[in-house]
C-alpha positions as CSV (number, residue, x, y, z in Angstrom):
1,M,-110.9,-48.7,20.6
2,S,-107.7,-47.6,19.6
3,R,-105.0,-48.4,16.9
4,D,-102.8,-49.6,20.1
5,A,-105.8,-52.2,21.3
6,R,-106.3,-53.0,17.9
7,A,-103.2,-54.3,17.4
8,Q,-102.7,-56.0,20.3
9,T,-105.5,-57.9,21.1
10,A,-104.5,-59.1,17.2
11,D,-102.7,-62.5,18.1
12,P,-105.2,-64.7,20.1
13,Q,-102.1,-66.6,21.5
14,R,-100.6,-62.9,22.8
15,A,-100.7,-63.9,26.9
16,Q,-99.4,-67.4,26.2
17,V,-96.0,-66.4,24.4
18,M,-95.5,-64.0,26.8
19,A,-95.9,-66.3,29.7
20,A,-93.5,-68.7,27.8
21,L,-90.6,-66.1,27.3
22,E,-90.9,-65.2,31.0
23,A,-90.6,-69.0,32.2
24,A,-88.2,-69.6,29.6
25,D,-86.1,-66.8,30.4
26,A,-86.7,-68.4,34.8
27,G,-85.7,-71.3,33.1
28,R,-89.4,-73.3,33.6
29,L,-90.7,-73.3,31.1
30,D,-93.2,-76.5,30.5
31,P,-92.4,-78.5,27.3
32,A,-96.3,-78.9,26.8
33,Q,-96.5,-75.2,27.7
34,S,-93.5,-75.4,24.9
35,A,-95.6,-77.8,22.5
36,A,-98.9,-75.4,22.4
37,L,-96.8,-71.9,21.1
38,V,-94.4,-74.3,18.0
39,R,-96.7,-72.3,15.2
40,H,-96.2,-69.1,17.1
41,P,-94.1,-66.5,15.2
42,L,-91.8,-65.8,17.4
43,Y,-91.6,-69.9,18.4
44,G,-88.0,-69.5,18.0
45,W,-87.1,-66.5,20.2
46,I,-89.0,-68.7,22.7
47,E,-86.3,-71.3,22.1
48,F,-83.8,-68.9,22.1
49,A,-84.7,-68.0,25.2
50,T,-83.9,-71.2,26.8
51,L,-80.8,-72.2,25.1
52,R,-78.9,-68.4,26.0
53,R,-80.0,-69.2,29.4
54,D,-76.8,-71.3,29.9
55,P,-74.5,-71.5,26.2
56,D,-71.9,-74.3,27.4
57,L,-74.8,-76.1,27.9
58,I,-75.2,-76.3,24.4
59,T,-74.9,-79.2,22.8
60,T,-73.7,-78.9,19.4
61,T,-76.6,-81.1,18.1
62,Q,-78.8,-78.8,19.7
63,A,-77.3,-75.5,17.7
64,Q,-76.8,-76.9,14.6
65,D,-80.6,-77.9,14.4
66,F,-81.3,-74.4,15.6
67,L,-79.3,-72.7,12.8
68,R,-81.0,-74.6,10.0
69,R,-84.2,-74.3,11.1
70,Y,-84.2,-70.7,11.6
71,D,-81.2,-69.6,9.1
72,G,-81.8,-65.9,7.7
73,Q,-83.2,-65.5,10.5
74,V,-82.0,-63.2,12.9
75,V,-82.7,-64.9,16.1
76,A,-80.4,-67.9,14.3
77,S,-77.3,-65.2,14.2
78,Q,-78.0,-64.3,17.6
79,L,-77.7,-67.8,19.0
80,R,-75.2,-68.3,16.5
81,A,-73.0,-65.6,18.6
82,L,-74.0,-67.4,22.3
83,W,-72.9,-70.7,20.9
84,L,-69.8,-69.5,19.2
85,A,-68.1,-68.1,22.5
86,A,-68.6,-71.2,24.0
87,L,-67.2,-72.8,22.2
88,A,-64.2,-70.9,22.0
89,R,-64.7,-71.1,25.1
90,R,-64.0,-74.3,25.7
91,Q,-61.5,-74.5,23.0
92,D,-63.4,-76.4,20.3
93,W,-61.5,-74.9,17.5
94,P,-62.6,-78.0,14.8
95,T,-66.7,-77.2,15.8
96,F,-66.1,-73.8,16.0
97,L,-64.7,-73.2,12.2
98,A,-67.4,-75.3,11.5
99,A,-70.5,-73.3,12.9
100,W,-67.6,-70.0,11.6
101,K,-70.2,-67.0,10.1
102,P,-68.5,-63.2,9.0
103,T,-69.8,-61.1,12.5
104,E,-68.9,-57.6,13.5
105,S,-68.2,-58.4,17.0
106,T,-64.3,-58.1,17.1
107,A,-64.6,-60.8,20.2
108,L,-65.3,-63.3,17.6
109,Q,-63.2,-62.3,14.8
110,C,-60.2,-62.8,17.6
111,A,-61.3,-66.9,18.2
112,H,-61.9,-67.3,14.5
113,L,-57.8,-65.9,14.0
114,T,-57.4,-67.8,17.3
115,A,-59.1,-71.3,15.7
116,R,-57.4,-71.0,12.2
117,Q,-54.0,-70.4,14.5
118,A,-54.7,-73.7,16.4
119,T,-55.7,-75.5,13.8
120,G,-52.4,-75.0,12.0
121,R,-54.1,-72.2,9.5
122,T,-51.7,-68.9,10.3
123,D,-51.6,-67.8,6.3
124,A,-50.8,-64.8,4.7
125,A,-54.7,-64.0,5.1
126,W,-54.5,-64.3,9.1
127,T,-50.9,-62.4,9.5
128,E,-52.8,-59.9,7.2
129,Q,-56.3,-60.2,9.3
130,A,-54.5,-60.3,12.7
131,Q,-53.4,-56.6,12.4
132,A,-56.0,-55.6,10.5
133,L,-58.1,-55.8,13.8
134,W,-54.6,-54.6,15.9
135,R,-55.0,-51.5,13.9
136,K,-58.2,-50.8,15.0
137,G,-57.6,-50.6,18.1
138,A,-57.3,-47.2,19.9
139,K,-59.4,-48.5,22.1
140,S,-59.2,-52.0,24.5
141,L,-59.5,-54.6,22.5
142,P,-61.2,-57.7,24.4
143,D,-58.8,-60.3,26.5
144,G,-59.5,-62.6,24.0
145,C,-56.7,-61.0,21.3
146,D,-54.1,-61.2,23.4
147,P,-53.1,-64.5,22.4
148,V,-53.7,-63.8,18.9
149,F,-51.1,-60.8,19.0
150,A,-48.5,-63.0,21.0
151,V,-48.6,-65.3,18.1
152,L,-48.4,-62.2,15.3
153,A,-45.9,-60.8,17.3
154,G,-43.6,-64.5,17.5
155,Q,-44.6,-64.5,14.1
156,G,-42.4,-61.3,13.0
157,G,-45.7,-59.6,12.4
158,L,-46.2,-56.5,14.9
159,P,-42.7,-54.5,14.0
160,P,-42.2,-51.6,16.4
161,A,-43.4,-49.4,12.6
162,L,-46.8,-51.1,13.6
163,R,-46.8,-50.8,16.9
164,W,-45.3,-47.2,16.9
165,E,-48.6,-47.1,14.9
166,R,-51.7,-48.0,17.2
167,I,-50.2,-46.2,19.9
168,E,-50.4,-43.0,17.6
169,A,-54.0,-44.3,17.5
170,A,-54.4,-44.4,21.2
171,A,-53.0,-41.3,21.8
172,A,-55.9,-39.5,20.0
173,E,-58.1,-41.6,21.8
174,R,-55.6,-41.1,25.2
175,Q,-56.0,-44.1,26.2
176,T,-53.0,-44.4,27.2
177,G,-53.6,-48.1,29.1
178,V,-53.3,-49.1,25.3
179,M,-50.1,-46.9,24.8
180,R,-48.1,-48.6,27.7
181,S,-49.9,-52.1,26.5
182,A,-48.4,-52.2,22.4
183,A,-45.1,-50.5,23.4
184,R,-43.7,-54.3,25.1
185,G,-42.7,-55.1,21.9
186,L,-40.3,-51.9,21.3
187,P,-36.9,-51.9,22.0
188,A,-36.2,-50.5,25.2
189,D,-34.6,-47.5,24.5
190,E,-38.3,-47.0,22.3
191,A,-41.2,-48.3,25.0
192,A,-39.5,-45.8,27.7
193,L,-40.6,-43.5,25.1
194,A,-43.6,-44.5,24.3
195,N,-44.0,-45.2,28.3
196,D,-42.9,-41.4,29.0
197,Y,-45.7,-40.5,25.9
198,A,-48.5,-41.8,27.9
199,A,-48.0,-40.4,31.1
200,F,-47.2,-36.8,30.1
201,I,-51.3,-37.6,28.4
202,D,-52.2,-38.3,31.7
203,A,-50.0,-35.7,33.5
204,V,-48.3,-32.8,32.4
205,H,-44.2,-33.0,33.1
206,T,-41.3,-31.2,32.7
207,R,-39.4,-34.8,31.4
208,A,-41.3,-33.6,28.1
209,L,-38.8,-30.4,27.9
210,T,-36.1,-32.9,26.9
211,W,-38.2,-35.2,24.6
212,P,-36.5,-35.8,20.9
213,K,-37.7,-32.5,17.7
214,T,-39.6,-35.0,16.0
215,D,-43.6,-34.9,14.9
216,R,-44.1,-37.8,16.9
217,S,-43.5,-35.8,20.0
218,R,-45.4,-32.3,18.8
219,R,-47.8,-34.7,18.6
220,M,-47.9,-36.0,22.0
221,A,-47.2,-32.8,24.0
222,A,-49.9,-31.0,22.0
223,Q,-52.3,-34.1,23.4
224,G,-51.3,-34.3,26.7
225,L,-51.9,-30.1,27.1
226,A,-55.1,-30.0,25.2
227,K,-55.9,-33.0,27.5
228,L,-54.7,-29.9,30.3
229,A,-57.2,-28.0,29.0
230,Q,-60.6,-29.6,29.4
231,N,-60.0,-29.3,33.3
232,D,-57.7,-26.5,34.6
233,P,-57.5,-23.6,30.7
234,D,-55.4,-21.3,33.0
235,A,-52.7,-23.9,33.4
236,A,-52.7,-25.4,30.0
237,E,-52.2,-21.6,28.9
238,R,-49.5,-20.8,31.1
239,L,-47.5,-24.0,30.0
240,L,-48.3,-23.8,27.1
241,P,-45.0,-21.2,25.4
242,Q,-42.2,-23.5,27.3
243,Y,-43.6,-26.4,25.3
244,A,-43.9,-25.2,21.8
245,D,-40.2,-23.4,22.7
246,A,-38.5,-26.4,23.4
247,L,-40.5,-28.5,21.0
248,G,-41.0,-26.9,18.4
249,L,-44.6,-27.0,18.0
250,G,-45.9,-25.8,14.9
251,E,-49.5,-24.4,14.2
252,A,-51.2,-27.2,14.4
253,E,-49.9,-28.4,17.6
254,R,-50.6,-24.7,19.0
255,G,-53.6,-25.0,17.4
256,Q,-54.7,-28.1,19.2
257,V,-54.3,-27.1,22.8
258,L,-55.0,-23.4,22.4
259,Y,-58.9,-24.9,20.8
260,Q,-59.1,-26.9,24.2
261,V,-58.5,-23.8,25.9
262,A,-60.6,-21.6,25.0
263,L,-63.2,-23.6,24.4
264,W,-62.9,-24.6,28.3
265,T,-63.4,-21.4,28.6
266,V,-66.0,-20.0,26.1
267,A,-68.1,-23.1,27.8
268,S,-68.4,-21.8,31.0
269,Y,-68.3,-17.9,29.2
270,G,-65.2,-16.9,31.2
271,P,-64.2,-13.1,31.5
272,D,-61.1,-14.6,29.4
273,S,-63.2,-15.7,26.9
274,A,-62.8,-13.6,23.6
275,R,-58.8,-13.3,24.3
276,R,-58.7,-16.9,24.3
277,L,-61.1,-17.7,20.9
278,G,-58.8,-14.5,19.5
279,N,-55.7,-16.7,20.3
280,V,-56.6,-20.4,18.4
281,P,-55.6,-19.9,14.7
282,E,-58.4,-19.3,12.3
283,S,-56.8,-22.7,10.9
284,A,-57.9,-24.9,14.3
285,Y,-61.3,-23.2,14.2
286,D,-63.9,-26.3,13.2
287,E,-67.5,-26.0,13.3
288,R,-68.0,-25.8,16.7
289,L,-65.6,-23.3,17.6
290,H,-67.1,-21.0,15.4
291,E,-70.5,-22.0,17.2
292,W,-68.8,-21.0,19.9
293,R,-67.7,-17.4,19.0
294,V,-71.0,-16.1,17.8
295,R,-72.5,-17.4,21.3
296,E,-70.0,-15.9,23.5
297,A,-70.4,-12.8,21.3
298,L,-74.3,-12.9,21.3
299,S,-74.0,-13.0,25.5
300,R,-71.9,-9.7,25.5
301,G,-74.5,-8.0,23.2
302,D,-71.5,-8.0,21.2
303,W,-73.6,-8.0,17.9
304,P,-70.8,-6.3,15.3
305,A,-68.3,-9.6,16.9
306,A,-71.6,-11.5,16.7
307,L,-71.6,-11.0,13.1
308,A,-68.5,-10.9,12.1
309,A,-67.8,-14.6,14.0
310,L,-71.2,-15.4,11.6
311,R,-70.0,-14.5,8.3
312,K,-66.8,-16.1,9.2
313,M,-68.3,-19.6,9.3
314,P,-67.7,-21.8,6.3
315,A,-70.2,-21.4,3.9
316,S,-71.5,-24.5,4.8
317,Q,-72.5,-24.0,8.1
318,R,-73.9,-20.4,8.0
319,E,-76.3,-21.5,5.8
320,D,-78.0,-23.5,8.4
321,S,-81.2,-22.2,9.4
322,R,-79.7,-21.3,12.6
323,W,-77.1,-18.9,11.7
324,R,-79.3,-17.3,8.9
325,Y,-81.9,-16.7,11.0
326,F,-78.7,-15.1,13.7
327,E,-77.1,-13.0,10.7
328,A,-80.0,-11.8,10.2
329,R,-81.0,-10.2,14.0
330,M,-77.8,-9.9,14.3
331,A,-78.0,-7.2,11.1
332,E,-80.9,-6.0,12.7
333,K,-79.6,-5.0,15.6
334,A,-77.0,-3.1,14.0
335,G,-79.2,-1.1,12.2
336,D,-79.3,-2.7,8.5
337,G,-82.8,-3.2,8.3
338,A,-83.1,-4.0,4.6
339,T,-80.6,-6.6,4.9
340,A,-82.6,-8.5,7.5
341,Q,-85.6,-8.2,6.0
342,R,-84.3,-10.2,3.4
343,L,-82.3,-12.5,5.5
344,F,-85.4,-13.5,7.8
345,R,-87.9,-13.4,3.6
346,E,-84.8,-15.8,2.6
347,N,-85.0,-18.2,5.5
348,A,-88.7,-18.2,6.8
349,G,-89.4,-21.2,4.5
350,S,-87.1,-23.5,6.7
351,P,-89.7,-25.8,8.8
352,T,-87.4,-25.2,11.5
353,F,-87.3,-23.0,14.4
354,H,-85.4,-20.9,13.4
355,G,-87.2,-20.3,10.1
356,F,-90.6,-19.6,12.1
357,L,-89.2,-17.2,13.9
358,A,-87.9,-15.6,10.8
359,A,-91.4,-15.7,9.4
360,D,-92.6,-14.2,12.1
361,R,-90.4,-11.6,12.0
362,V,-91.3,-10.8,8.2
363,N,-94.8,-12.1,9.8
364,Q,-94.6,-14.6,6.4
365,P,-96.9,-18.3,6.8
366,Y,-95.3,-21.4,8.5
367,A,-93.4,-23.3,5.7
368,L,-94.8,-26.9,6.0
369,C,-95.2,-29.2,3.0
370,A,-96.2,-31.9,4.5
371,W,-96.0,-35.3,2.2
372,I,-98.9,-38.2,2.9
373,P,-97.9,-40.5,0.6
374,N,-101.4,-42.2,-0.5
375,D,-100.2,-46.3,-1.2
376,P,-102.2,-48.9,-1.9
377,A,-103.4,-51.6,0.9
378,P,-101.6,-54.5,-0.5
379,A,-98.6,-53.5,-0.8
380,K,-99.2,-52.4,2.8
381,Q,-100.5,-56.0,3.4
382,A,-97.5,-57.5,2.0
383,I,-95.5,-55.3,4.2
384,A,-97.0,-56.1,7.3
385,R,-97.3,-59.7,6.5
386,D,-93.2,-59.7,6.2
387,P,-92.3,-62.6,8.7
388,A,-89.4,-60.2,10.3
389,I,-91.8,-57.1,10.4
390,V,-94.6,-60.0,11.8
391,R,-91.7,-60.6,14.0
392,A,-90.8,-57.4,15.4
393,M,-94.4,-56.2,16.1
394,A,-95.1,-58.9,18.4
395,L,-91.9,-58.5,19.8
396,W,-92.4,-54.8,20.6
397,Q,-95.6,-55.2,21.5
398,L,-94.5,-58.4,24.2
399,D,-92.0,-55.3,25.5
400,R,-88.4,-57.3,24.4
401,P,-87.9,-53.8,22.5
402,G,-84.2,-55.3,21.6
403,W,-84.9,-58.0,19.9
404,A,-87.9,-56.3,18.2
405,T,-85.1,-54.2,16.9
406,A,-82.8,-56.6,15.8
407,E,-85.7,-58.4,13.7
408,W,-86.3,-54.8,12.6
409,N,-83.0,-53.8,11.3
410,D,-83.3,-57.1,9.5
411,A,-85.9,-56.8,7.4
412,L,-85.3,-52.5,6.6
413,S,-82.2,-53.9,5.8
414,R,-84.0,-56.1,2.6
415,F,-86.2,-53.1,1.9
416,D,-86.7,-50.6,-0.9
417,D,-87.0,-46.4,0.2
418,T,-91.8,-47.2,-0.6
419,Q,-91.1,-50.1,1.7
420,R,-89.2,-49.1,4.2
421,R,-91.6,-46.2,4.5
422,I,-94.8,-48.3,4.7
423,A,-92.8,-50.1,7.1
424,V,-92.8,-47.3,9.3
425,E,-96.2,-47.0,8.7
426,V,-97.1,-50.5,10.0
427,A,-94.8,-50.0,13.0
428,R,-97.1,-46.6,13.6
429,D,-100.2,-48.3,13.3
430,N,-99.1,-50.6,16.2
431,G,-97.8,-48.4,19.0
432,W,-94.3,-48.2,17.8
433,F,-93.7,-44.8,16.7
434,D,-90.0,-44.6,17.6
435,R,-89.4,-46.0,13.8
436,A,-90.3,-42.3,12.3
437,V,-87.1,-41.2,14.1
438,F,-85.1,-43.9,13.6
439,S,-85.9,-45.1,10.2
440,L,-86.6,-41.6,8.0
441,G,-84.8,-40.0,6.4
442,S,-80.9,-41.7,5.6
443,V,-80.4,-44.9,4.3
444,R,-76.5,-46.2,5.0
445,G,-75.3,-42.7,5.2
446,E,-76.8,-41.4,1.7
447,S,-79.5,-38.8,3.1
448,R,-83.5,-39.2,1.9
449,P,-85.1,-34.9,2.8
450,D,-88.3,-35.6,1.2
451,E,-89.1,-38.6,3.4
452,Q,-88.2,-35.1,6.1
453,R,-91.9,-34.0,5.2
454,L,-93.9,-37.5,6.2
455,Y,-94.8,-35.0,9.6
456,E,-97.9,-37.1,9.8
457,L,-95.1,-40.3,10.4
458,R,-92.8,-38.3,12.1
459,F,-94.9,-36.4,14.9
460,P,-97.3,-38.9,16.3
461,L,-100.5,-37.5,18.1
462,H,-100.8,-40.5,20.1
463,H,-103.4,-40.2,23.8
464,G,-105.2,-37.1,22.1
465,D,-108.2,-37.0,24.9
466,T,-105.9,-36.9,27.4
467,I,-103.3,-34.4,26.2
468,R,-105.9,-32.0,25.3
469,R,-108.0,-32.1,29.1
470,E,-104.9,-32.6,30.9
471,A,-103.7,-29.3,29.2
472,A,-106.7,-27.3,29.3
473,K,-107.3,-28.7,33.0
474,H,-104.0,-26.5,34.1
475,A,-104.4,-23.6,30.5
476,I,-101.0,-25.3,28.9
477,D,-101.0,-25.7,25.3
478,P,-101.9,-29.1,24.2
479,A,-99.1,-28.4,20.8
480,W,-96.7,-27.7,24.4
481,V,-97.8,-31.2,26.0
482,A,-98.0,-33.2,22.5
483,A,-94.1,-31.6,21.9
484,E,-92.9,-32.3,25.2
485,I,-93.8,-36.4,24.5
486,R,-92.6,-36.0,20.8
487,A,-89.2,-34.7,22.5
488,E,-89.0,-37.4,25.7
489,S,-89.8,-40.4,24.7
490,I,-91.7,-40.6,21.3
491,F,-94.7,-41.6,22.7
492,N,-93.4,-44.8,23.9
493,P,-94.7,-45.1,27.0
494,K,-92.3,-48.2,28.8
495,A,-89.2,-45.5,27.6
496,R,-86.3,-45.1,30.4
497,S,-83.3,-42.9,30.6
498,G,-80.5,-43.7,32.6
499,A,-80.7,-41.3,35.0
500,N,-84.7,-43.3,35.9
501,A,-87.0,-41.0,33.5
502,M,-90.4,-42.9,32.9
503,G,-92.8,-43.2,30.5
504,L,-94.1,-40.5,28.2
505,M,-92.6,-37.9,29.9
506,Q,-89.8,-39.1,31.4
507,V,-90.2,-37.8,34.5
508,L,-88.5,-38.5,38.3
509,P,-89.9,-40.5,39.9
510,G,-89.2,-38.2,42.6
511,T,-90.9,-35.6,40.7
512,G,-93.8,-38.2,40.5
513,A,-94.5,-38.0,43.4
514,G,-94.5,-35.3,45.1
515,V,-96.6,-33.8,42.8
516,A,-98.8,-36.2,42.8
517,K,-99.8,-35.1,46.5
518,R,-99.3,-31.5,46.0
519,L,-102.2,-32.2,43.5
520,G,-104.4,-35.3,44.4
521,I,-103.2,-37.5,41.5
522,P,-103.6,-41.8,42.6
523,Y,-100.0,-42.3,42.8
524,A,-99.3,-45.8,43.0
525,G,-95.3,-45.7,43.3
526,A,-92.9,-45.3,40.5
527,S,-94.4,-48.1,38.3
528,S,-97.5,-45.3,37.8
529,L,-95.4,-43.5,35.3
530,Y,-95.3,-45.6,33.0
531,D,-99.6,-45.4,32.6
532,S,-100.0,-43.3,30.1
533,D,-102.9,-41.5,31.5
534,T,-101.2,-40.7,34.8
535,N,-98.0,-39.8,33.4
536,I,-99.4,-36.8,31.5
537,A,-101.0,-36.4,34.1
538,I,-98.0,-35.8,36.3
539,G,-96.5,-33.7,33.2
540,T,-98.8,-32.0,32.1
541,A,-99.3,-30.3,35.6
542,Y,-95.4,-30.3,36.4
543,L,-94.5,-28.1,32.8
544,R,-97.5,-25.9,35.2
545,E,-95.6,-25.3,37.8
546,M,-92.0,-24.9,35.8
547,E,-94.4,-21.8,34.3
548,D,-95.5,-20.5,37.3
549,K,-91.9,-20.1,38.8
550,Y,-90.2,-19.1,35.9
551,G,-92.4,-16.6,34.5
552,V,-92.1,-17.6,31.0
553,P,-92.2,-21.0,28.9
554,Y,-88.6,-21.2,27.1
555,V,-87.0,-20.8,30.0
556,A,-89.6,-23.7,31.4
557,I,-88.3,-26.2,28.8
558,A,-85.1,-25.4,29.4
559,A,-85.3,-26.2,33.9
560,Y,-87.2,-29.3,32.1
561,N,-84.5,-30.6,30.5
562,A,-81.4,-29.0,32.8
563,G,-83.0,-28.5,36.2
564,P,-83.6,-25.7,38.9
565,A,-79.5,-25.5,39.2
566,P,-78.3,-24.1,35.7
567,T,-81.5,-22.7,34.9
568,A,-80.9,-19.7,37.7
569,R,-77.1,-19.3,36.7
570,W,-77.8,-18.9,33.1
571,Q,-81.0,-16.7,34.3
572,A,-78.4,-14.5,36.7
573,Q,-75.8,-14.2,33.5
574,R,-78.0,-12.9,31.1
575,P,-81.2,-11.5,33.0
576,G,-83.5,-9.6,30.6
577,F,-81.8,-11.4,26.7
578,D,-83.9,-11.4,23.8
579,P,-85.5,-15.0,24.3
580,D,-84.2,-16.1,21.1
581,I,-80.5,-14.9,22.1
582,W,-81.2,-16.3,26.1
583,I,-81.9,-20.0,24.2
584,E,-79.0,-19.8,21.8
585,T,-76.2,-18.9,24.7
586,I,-77.6,-21.8,27.5
587,S,-74.3,-23.2,27.9
588,Y,-74.9,-27.1,27.5
589,K,-75.3,-28.5,24.1
590,E,-78.8,-30.8,25.0
591,T,-80.5,-28.2,26.4
592,R,-80.0,-25.2,23.6
593,E,-81.3,-27.8,21.7
594,Y,-83.9,-29.4,23.4
595,V,-85.6,-25.9,24.0
596,A,-85.7,-25.1,20.1
597,R,-86.7,-28.6,19.9
598,V,-89.7,-28.3,21.8
599,L,-90.1,-25.3,20.7
600,A,-90.1,-26.2,17.0
601,F,-92.1,-29.5,17.3
602,S,-95.1,-27.9,19.0
603,V,-95.3,-25.7,15.3
604,I,-95.7,-28.8,14.5
605,Y,-97.9,-30.6,16.8
606,D,-100.1,-27.4,16.8
607,W,-100.8,-27.9,13.0
608,R,-101.3,-31.7,13.6
609,L,-104.2,-30.3,16.2
610,N,-105.3,-27.1,14.6
611,G,-103.9,-26.8,10.9
612,T,-103.2,-22.8,12.3
613,A,-100.2,-22.1,15.0
614,L,-99.7,-20.2,17.4
615,P,-96.8,-17.9,16.7
616,V,-94.2,-18.9,18.0
617,T,-92.2,-15.8,19.0
618,D,-95.4,-15.3,21.5
619,R,-95.2,-19.2,22.5
620,M,-91.9,-18.8,23.5
621,M,-93.8,-16.0,25.8
622,G,-96.8,-17.9,27.0
623,R,-99.0,-15.7,24.7
624,V,-101.9,-18.1,24.2
625,Q,-104.4,-15.4,23.0
626,A,-102.0,-14.5,19.9
627,K,-103.5,-14.0,16.7
628,R,-103.3,-17.9,15.4
629,K,-100.7,-18.5,12.1
630,A,-101.7,-20.1,8.8
631,F,-99.2,-22.8,7.2
632,A,-98.2,-22.5,3.2
633,C,-96.5,-25.0,1.1
634,P,-93.7,-22.7,-0.5
635,T,-93.3,-23.8,-4.1
636,A,-89.2,-24.7,-3.2
637,Q,-88.8,-28.0,-1.6
638,M,-88.9,-27.7,2.3
639,P,-85.5,-28.3,3.9
640,K,-84.6,-30.7,6.7
641,S,-86.9,-30.0,9.7
């Protein structure tokens, strides 16, 4: 019996709970059905599912009783939010204030301010909090905030300076509707100018040539021209001089426009890419444009220019394993073998795609310092018994991922690093594999680099027999199949993308039907893709088709992610390029990183499956019989993979 099967059959009432939740969702939960589960850990969620169907019918007695019984639990905070919104709709402000607890919801924050105003509590603190909400409104705020701002304005709390503050914040986000809304309380001449600023950002016009020569006008002109550059870099470049002369645009404003002109040219490797990159002031360069300057030179095979662009990067960016590798490659291309070898050796200690490539260039083992904790059983048992973790695991198994994640986040907010890591192990044991990806490596923005070495958690290996069987059937490296699953779904068989890609290998229903028909794989419609064995069979067969079509795995991986049309364009633009350079010059950031990620994951899954690995340089080319590589743990601590 698999680990997933053990976890999912551990709750003898699982089927009853699922039926009760479905009945509650549909509004037909039988009281006897509910009473039979009153002691179950998910009983609160069953009650919640019943109450949330019509929050406006929740009585004060019902809400208060529920909040008392589940005080401190996630389900109580979710019910409170629904009830508060209902109280606001019926303007029961005394009850609203009695039930209030601080929340991140802007709509409820505005309702809270309305409640205080309606009950005569508009003191200095009220004004300060209302102004704080106004300031966060670079984008449109909920309609319920309008009455708050109307009262604030009536009290003189929205002077022109504060209105302009929001207008400028909205302009930076190109939210012209917000700009116009914020301008309504300005004096007539200022409102007219603010509306003309918004009109310019919507569509560049010549009236801007007569705007007052102020810093604000210059910023607005730069915003409008920069937006134009995203759709028509030629027009933005042509128009920039006249607006720069008329308004006195400085280097910062000119740089903002020239940045976008260059970016939206080089993103398609247009013929003016190098010239336009050269026109951007160095002060306007950021990491993104530094990267594109390197790629543009790579796309032309101009190795000295690529090396020069690399050496203009900030030191922190240049130290990334990707750019350390390409600095070595460019030195190698330029004939400086000694520098190249030194840089390759230095980068070979990084357990990343480019670190693995570097190790291949100098014939070094792959660097992998795995951390396999040996936590005492009682520690793991204590985490597994934590009430929030119990509920999270049960909800995950019942296919309630939103509720499960809310319970999970609540539990982790109370855990230290060790407890959090053990919780990830518990999630893994319950088949919830993505918790390792989303819960390890950093905590509230603070890095935890050691956790990157928890490879057995971060790279789960499930359905191993099926992966090996289907890989052998289609002469595909099983490590590649596992890597695709990790990249596509993190081993979640119920995963579904916005594009309707489904299951472990994120197969589109049309693709699934076509592959199944060609190969005689049993297929009963799109829902078949949620069956793990079927999904792996179809996904692996499709990988084989992609490799047959494109000849080499690295192009097949790009096509798996981006589709045939972009892949054909990239092949036509850069025929005969070295694989590493072709990958780096892929136009789409998502696909460029996807190919590198899948290839790196393949190495790690090879380690998990076999203890050694096919060299990534051979793997990219489909040379599956190449001499395999060993792994070694250098003395130095491994960087993030």
